[in-house]
């Protein structure tokens, strides 16, 4: 049993394969958090917590004669403001009668097989043999507010998910001002020798998403969050707490990932006792949810994963978990078609003939899916007009989309389309007909971005309308792929469809509307491959991955910039989810020129595709592109189903970045390397591989060197080495040395294949 209740100790223990999580119901009804760490069976761990009278840390009334017991010091399973716990609260609320905060005490708990689901929200899934659910109900006597804490325990995956449902069982309305799903007290220093906690988070901006930053925790509260109405380019909803001595391959790591695409907030507080509290879930300054008597509110899920396997171990856990228990598209297990996207080569400037010529040329080069990006609809000749009018621009596409789609299908290709359902331009028929569907604060001119407004996705009418439009669009035009974009953040969080006292609900209702639309469209068209996008990676999060198996990683397609963006992204998110394309050089975002083959190596470590005009490639590039299509298919399994290893850590080493994929059975290892800064007089590049079969015998089956001035094309020391049989042990312990490389941004791909065992 993954979840156990011990009647004598009043402990509830959650076990996964390698971890144990324990809580205890105290006499007062407080639920204490006892432990989250390496697996321990059959023990009550309440001896860990020393009780001391700590000045200015108060006592609940029942313990007024026991000053050593304070809700401000004891680790708690869930905490509310106003209860004598001054640490960062998970719950903040006020009732219509003016009762502020809550004093939450145990009511009941239950254990069921399988994983709970959350109505209207993305959430991990698991059957009875993969997951169990704990429901733990607490309530506040003064207001009648009930909080149901949900724990999904995934034994084999070493993951615990958390969610919370709030119910008003009282007689007066209650407004939730903060309703986090996860509260986790970590009372003890990490590591075996009492180290200190450090925090890793993924910050960024448009065209530079998910830059890893690792900092020591300071006393006080550190917050990672977004108030933009989207999970954002700026602060990704994924944080990692780790011991200061945790490395890439060993040490304690704890990953916290809200399954949410809107405003999120993770607070990490290092408090007076040098203990850490993590509070995570829905965020936003303007959040306020009105619960009338009898109403309930379901807060988004947070995934929690703990390992002693270092950053690499955490990455592998998250990749496996998201692939198996979160991404639900049937496409996650299918080879994704090799695509070409029109955006960087055409923007909105095309007509049917141009698109057909583009498709015909791409078909010759091995492309399987042609994606027509922005510009095909309404009066969309630039990005100032047309959003909202989702019928084809007949001046560009006479007869509409269908003839184009048919012609592309006739070439043996699939046909994909860009849409941006959540937005509207003032210069559109939709806005002229329904100005009230755009979010705007009464009496104030709306804030614009990219000269567009945001539709009120919390309004049922809007969602119904969009569903009708896009369902018909896909059906009537034989669309095989949809790129779902979202190109601005929300500023005017006011909905004319809601009364004044519910305006704090706008952002979350917006997300519920987006999720509903995605749910209906992806459910109705499971064969259509959906790719998410928000000006590149502005909504790269677990919430979106529930609906779409891939997300355009960044509008920066420069291979060198992508090394950092993709490395940061892949700390938590699977490689097969990262949209990555080969684009033209000089690169449109950076002006940098990199070798064609290096660009391909980087893009292949994602979904892979092209974003360039095939007609403008040189003959040599066309030949390479055909060869790449073949390589993409041959390497697909090892890249997309294999384990991912950052051979040079998060930041690369001394001018190069190397990473590898090893197939699940250890039979193939694909080593990738890009030189980001070429030096003179170097002594070669030394790499140690990881994840191989130590007893296996391997040979170098394929070696590709791109953009490197080397007449003999060799990468290892001499030709003999290229025929040599290596043992898995030697490749991991001693490694390989690549010869020094000259030139601008050389790239290398080495495929090692096992030729036998028992070296
Ligand atoms: C966003 C996307 C791009 C492209 C443009 C079209 O910026 O990230 O890939 O689709 O919109 O307007």
Coordinates of C-alpha atoms in Angstrom, one line a residue, residues 294-623:
X294 CA -22.5 25.5 -0.8
X295 CA -19.9 26.6 -3.5
X296 CA -16.6 25.0 -4.0
X297 CA -13.3 26.0 -5.7
X298 CA -10.8 23.6 -7.1
X299 CA -7.2 24.9 -7.1
X300 CA -4.7 23.7 -9.7
X301 CA -2.4 20.8 -9.1
X302 CA 1.3 20.9 -8.1
X303 CA 3.7 18.1 -8.9
X304 CA 6.3 17.3 -6.3
X305 CA 9.2 15.0 -6.9
X306 CA 12.2 14.2 -4.6
X307 CA 15.4 12.4 -5.4
X308 CA 18.9 12.0 -4.2
X309 CA 20.1 11.5 -7.8
X310 CA 21.1 15.1 -8.4
X311 CA 19.8 17.4 -11.1
X312 CA 20.0 14.6 -13.6
X313 CA 18.0 12.3 -11.5
X314 CA 15.3 15.0 -11.1
X315 CA 15.2 15.6 -14.8
X316 CA 14.8 11.9 -15.6
X317 CA 11.9 11.7 -13.0
X318 CA 10.1 14.7 -14.5
X319 CA 10.6 13.5 -18.1
X320 CA 9.2 10.1 -17.3
X321 CA 6.4 11.4 -15.2
X322 CA 5.2 14.0 -17.7
X323 CA 5.4 11.5 -20.5
X324 CA 3.6 8.8 -18.7
X325 CA 1.2 10.6 -16.5
X326 CA 0.5 14.0 -17.8
X327 CA 0.7 14.4 -21.6
X328 CA -2.4 12.6 -22.9
X329 CA -2.2 13.2 -26.6
X330 CA -1.9 10.0 -28.6
X331 CA 0.9 11.8 -30.5
X332 CA 3.2 11.5 -27.5
X333 CA 4.0 7.9 -28.6
X334 CA 4.1 8.6 -32.3
X335 CA 6.9 9.8 -34.5
X336 CA 6.1 13.4 -35.1
X337 CA 6.0 14.4 -38.8
X338 CA 9.0 16.4 -40.0
X339 CA 7.5 19.9 -40.4
X340 CA 8.3 23.1 -42.2
X341 CA 6.8 26.4 -40.9
X342 CA 6.2 29.4 -43.1
X343 CA 6.7 32.2 -40.5
X344 CA 10.3 33.2 -40.7
X345 CA 10.4 32.9 -44.5
X346 CA 7.1 34.5 -45.4
X347 CA 5.5 36.2 -42.3
X348 CA 2.1 37.4 -43.6
X349 CA 3.3 38.0 -47.1
X350 CA 2.1 35.0 -49.2
X351 CA -0.5 33.7 -51.6
X352 CA -1.6 30.3 -52.6
X353 CA 0.9 29.9 -55.3
X354 CA 3.7 30.9 -53.0
X355 CA 2.6 28.4 -50.4
X356 CA 2.3 25.6 -52.9
X357 CA 5.7 26.3 -54.3
X358 CA 7.1 26.3 -50.8
X359 CA 5.3 23.0 -50.1
X360 CA 6.5 21.4 -53.4
X361 CA 10.1 22.3 -52.7
X362 CA 9.9 21.1 -49.1
X363 CA 8.4 17.8 -50.2
X364 CA 11.5 17.1 -52.3
X365 CA 13.6 17.5 -49.2
X366 CA 11.9 15.0 -47.0
X367 CA 9.4 17.3 -45.2
X368 CA 6.2 15.6 -44.1
X369 CA 4.0 18.5 -42.8
X370 CA 3.6 22.0 -44.1
X371 CA 2.5 24.6 -41.5
X372 CA 0.9 27.8 -42.7
X373 CA 1.6 30.3 -40.0
X374 CA 0.0 33.7 -39.3
X375 CA -1.5 35.7 -42.1
X376 CA -4.0 33.3 -43.8
X377 CA -7.2 34.8 -42.4
X378 CA -9.3 38.0 -42.3
X379 CA -7.6 41.2 -43.2
X380 CA -4.3 39.9 -41.8
X381 CA -1.6 41.5 -43.9
X382 CA 0.4 42.5 -40.8
X383 CA -0.1 42.1 -37.1
X384 CA -2.4 45.1 -36.7
X385 CA -5.7 43.6 -38.0
X386 CA -7.7 40.4 -38.5
X387 CA -7.4 38.4 -35.3
X388 CA -10.8 37.0 -34.6
X389 CA -11.8 36.6 -38.2
X390 CA -11.0 33.0 -38.8
X391 CA -12.0 32.7 -42.4
X392 CA -9.5 32.5 -45.1
X393 CA -8.3 35.7 -46.8
X394 CA -9.6 35.2 -50.3
X395 CA -7.3 37.7 -51.8
X396 CA -4.4 35.5 -50.8
X397 CA -6.1 32.1 -50.9
X398 CA -8.8 32.1 -53.6
X399 CA -11.5 29.6 -52.8
X400 CA -10.4 29.5 -49.1
X401 CA -8.3 26.9 -47.3
X402 CA -9.8 23.8 -48.7
X403 CA -8.2 23.9 -52.2
X404 CA -4.8 24.7 -50.6
X405 CA -5.2 21.9 -48.1
X406 CA -6.3 19.5 -50.9
X407 CA -3.3 20.5 -53.1
X408 CA -0.9 20.0 -50.2
X409 CA -2.4 16.6 -49.3
X410 CA -2.1 15.6 -53.0
X411 CA 1.7 16.2 -52.7
X412 CA 1.6 13.5 -50.0
X413 CA 2.1 16.1 -47.2
X414 CA 0.1 16.9 -44.2
X415 CA -1.3 20.4 -43.7
X416 CA -1.1 22.5 -40.6
X417 CA -2.4 25.9 -39.6
X418 CA -1.6 28.7 -37.1
X419 CA -4.4 30.1 -34.9
X420 CA -4.6 32.5 -32.1
X421 CA -8.0 31.9 -30.6
X422 CA -7.8 33.9 -27.4
X423 CA -7.2 37.3 -29.1
X424 CA -8.9 39.9 -31.2
X425 CA -7.8 43.0 -33.1
X426 CA -10.0 46.1 -32.8
X427 CA -9.8 46.1 -36.6
X428 CA -11.7 42.9 -37.1
X429 CA -15.3 41.9 -37.8
X430 CA -15.4 40.0 -34.5
X431 CA -14.6 43.1 -32.5
X432 CA -16.9 45.3 -34.4
X433 CA -19.7 42.8 -33.7
X434 CA -18.8 41.9 -30.1
X435 CA -16.6 44.6 -28.5
X436 CA -17.9 43.4 -25.1
X437 CA -16.1 40.1 -25.6
X438 CA -12.7 41.7 -25.1
X439 CA -11.4 42.2 -21.6
X440 CA -11.5 45.9 -20.7
X441 CA -11.9 47.9 -17.5
X442 CA -15.0 50.2 -17.7
X443 CA -14.1 53.8 -18.2
X444 CA -10.4 53.0 -19.0
X445 CA -8.9 52.5 -22.4
X446 CA -7.5 49.0 -22.7
X447 CA -3.8 48.3 -22.5
X448 CA -2.7 47.0 -25.9
X449 CA 0.1 44.7 -26.9
X450 CA 1.0 43.8 -30.4
X451 CA -2.0 46.1 -31.1
X452 CA -4.4 43.3 -30.0
X453 CA -6.9 42.8 -27.2
X454 CA -7.6 39.7 -25.2
X455 CA -10.9 37.8 -25.4
X456 CA -12.8 37.1 -22.2
X457 CA -12.3 33.3 -22.2
X458 CA -14.2 33.2 -18.9
X459 CA -17.4 34.1 -20.8
X460 CA -19.2 30.9 -21.9
X461 CA -20.5 32.6 -25.0
X462 CA -17.0 33.3 -26.2
X463 CA -15.8 29.8 -25.6
X464 CA -18.9 28.4 -27.4
X465 CA -18.4 30.7 -30.3
X466 CA -14.7 29.8 -30.6
X467 CA -15.4 26.1 -30.3
X468 CA -17.9 26.3 -33.2
X469 CA -15.4 28.3 -35.4
X470 CA -12.3 26.1 -34.8
X471 CA -14.1 22.8 -34.8
X472 CA -15.5 23.6 -38.3
X473 CA -12.2 25.0 -39.5
X474 CA -10.4 21.7 -38.7
X475 CA -13.2 19.5 -40.0
X476 CA -14.0 21.4 -43.2
X477 CA -10.4 21.9 -44.3
X478 CA -8.8 18.6 -43.4
X479 CA -6.3 20.2 -41.0
X480 CA -3.7 17.8 -39.6
X481 CA -1.8 20.1 -37.2
X482 CA -2.7 23.2 -35.2
X483 CA -0.2 25.7 -33.8
X484 CA -2.2 27.5 -31.0
X485 CA -0.6 30.8 -30.3
X486 CA -1.1 33.4 -27.6
X487 CA 0.8 36.6 -28.3
X488 CA 0.3 39.0 -25.4
X489 CA -0.2 39.0 -21.6
X490 CA -3.4 40.1 -19.9
X491 CA -3.7 43.6 -18.4
X492 CA -7.4 44.5 -18.2
X493 CA -8.6 41.8 -15.9
X494 CA -12.2 42.9 -16.0
X495 CA -15.1 40.9 -17.4
X496 CA -18.5 42.4 -18.3
X497 CA -19.9 38.9 -17.9
X498 CA -19.2 39.0 -14.1
X499 CA -20.6 41.1 -11.3
X500 CA -18.2 43.5 -9.5
X501 CA -17.6 41.2 -6.5
X502 CA -16.4 38.5 -8.8
X503 CA -13.8 40.5 -10.8
X504 CA -11.0 38.7 -8.9
X505 CA -12.0 35.5 -10.7
X506 CA -11.3 36.8 -14.2
X507 CA -7.8 35.4 -14.7
X508 CA -8.6 31.9 -13.5
X509 CA -11.9 31.8 -15.3
X510 CA -9.9 32.9 -18.4
X511 CA -7.7 29.8 -17.9
X512 CA -10.7 27.5 -17.3
X513 CA -12.1 28.8 -20.6
X514 CA -8.9 28.1 -22.5
X515 CA -8.6 24.7 -21.0
X516 CA -12.2 23.9 -21.9
X517 CA -11.7 24.9 -25.5
X518 CA -8.5 22.9 -25.7
X519 CA -10.1 19.9 -24.1
X520 CA -13.0 20.0 -26.5
X521 CA -10.9 20.5 -29.6
X522 CA -8.2 18.0 -28.7
X523 CA -10.8 15.5 -27.6
X524 CA -12.8 15.9 -30.8
X525 CA -9.7 15.7 -33.0
X526 CA -7.3 13.3 -31.4
X527 CA -5.6 12.7 -34.7
X528 CA -4.7 16.4 -35.1
X529 CA -1.3 17.2 -33.7
X530 CA -1.6 20.3 -31.6
X531 CA 1.5 22.5 -30.8
X532 CA 1.2 25.2 -28.2
X533 CA 2.9 28.6 -28.5
X534 CA 2.8 31.9 -26.7
X535 CA 5.1 34.2 -28.6
X536 CA 7.5 31.3 -28.4
X537 CA 7.7 29.8 -25.0
X538 CA 5.5 32.1 -23.0
X539 CA 3.3 29.3 -21.8
X540 CA 5.7 26.4 -21.6
X541 CA 4.2 24.6 -18.7
X542 CA 2.7 21.3 -17.5
X543 CA -0.8 22.7 -17.8
X544 CA -0.4 23.1 -21.5
X545 CA 1.4 19.8 -21.9
X546 CA -1.7 18.0 -20.7
X547 CA -3.5 19.1 -23.9
X548 CA -0.7 19.5 -26.4
X549 CA 2.3 17.2 -26.6
X550 CA 4.7 19.9 -27.9
X551 CA 5.2 23.6 -27.4
X552 CA 7.2 26.0 -29.5
X553 CA 10.1 26.6 -27.3
X554 CA 11.1 30.1 -28.2
X555 CA 10.9 32.7 -31.0
X556 CA 14.6 32.8 -30.9
X557 CA 15.7 30.1 -33.4
X558 CA 19.4 30.9 -33.2
X559 CA 21.1 27.5 -32.5
X560 CA 23.6 29.0 -30.0
X561 CA 20.9 30.8 -28.0
X562 CA 18.8 27.7 -28.3
X563 CA 21.5 25.6 -26.5
X564 CA 20.7 27.5 -23.3
X565 CA 17.0 27.8 -23.8
X566 CA 16.6 24.1 -24.5
X567 CA 19.0 23.1 -21.8
X568 CA 17.0 25.2 -19.3
X569 CA 13.6 23.9 -20.6
X570 CA 14.7 20.2 -20.5
X571 CA 15.5 20.4 -16.8
X572 CA 11.9 19.8 -16.2
X573 CA 10.2 19.2 -19.5
X574 CA 10.6 16.3 -21.9
X575 CA 12.8 16.7 -25.0
X576 CA 9.9 15.5 -27.2
X577 CA 7.9 18.5 -26.0
X578 CA 10.3 21.1 -27.2
X579 CA 9.5 22.7 -30.5
X580 CA 12.8 23.3 -32.3
X581 CA 13.5 24.2 -36.0
X582 CA 16.4 24.9 -38.3
X583 CA 16.1 28.5 -39.5
X584 CA 18.0 30.5 -42.1
X585 CA 21.2 32.4 -41.4
X586 CA 22.1 35.1 -40.6
X587 CA 19.6 34.3 -37.9
X588 CA 16.6 36.7 -37.8
X589 CA 16.8 37.3 -34.1
X590 CA 20.5 37.5 -33.4
X591 CA 22.2 38.1 -36.8
X592 CA 24.5 35.2 -36.1
X593 CA 25.6 32.7 -38.7
X594 CA 26.1 29.1 -37.7
X595 CA 26.7 26.0 -39.8
X596 CA 23.6 24.4 -41.2
X597 CA 24.5 21.0 -39.7
X598 CA 25.0 22.6 -36.2
X599 CA 21.6 24.1 -36.4
X600 CA 20.2 20.7 -37.2
X601 CA 22.0 19.0 -34.3
X602 CA 20.4 21.5 -31.9
X603 CA 16.9 21.4 -33.5
X604 CA 17.0 17.6 -33.6
X605 CA 17.2 17.6 -29.8
X606 CA 13.6 18.8 -29.9
X607 CA 10.6 18.1 -32.1
X608 CA 12.7 19.1 -35.2
X609 CA 11.5 20.9 -38.3
X610 CA 12.4 23.8 -40.6
X611 CA 11.5 27.4 -40.6
X612 CA 13.1 28.7 -43.8
X613 CA 12.5 29.0 -47.5
X614 CA 13.7 25.7 -49.0
X615 CA 14.0 27.4 -52.5
X616 CA 16.7 29.6 -51.2
X617 CA 18.9 26.8 -49.9
X618 CA 22.1 26.1 -51.8
X619 CA 22.4 22.7 -53.5
X620 CA 24.7 21.5 -50.8
X621 CA 22.2 22.6 -48.1
X622 CA 19.4 20.8 -50.0
X623 CA 21.4 17.6 -50.1

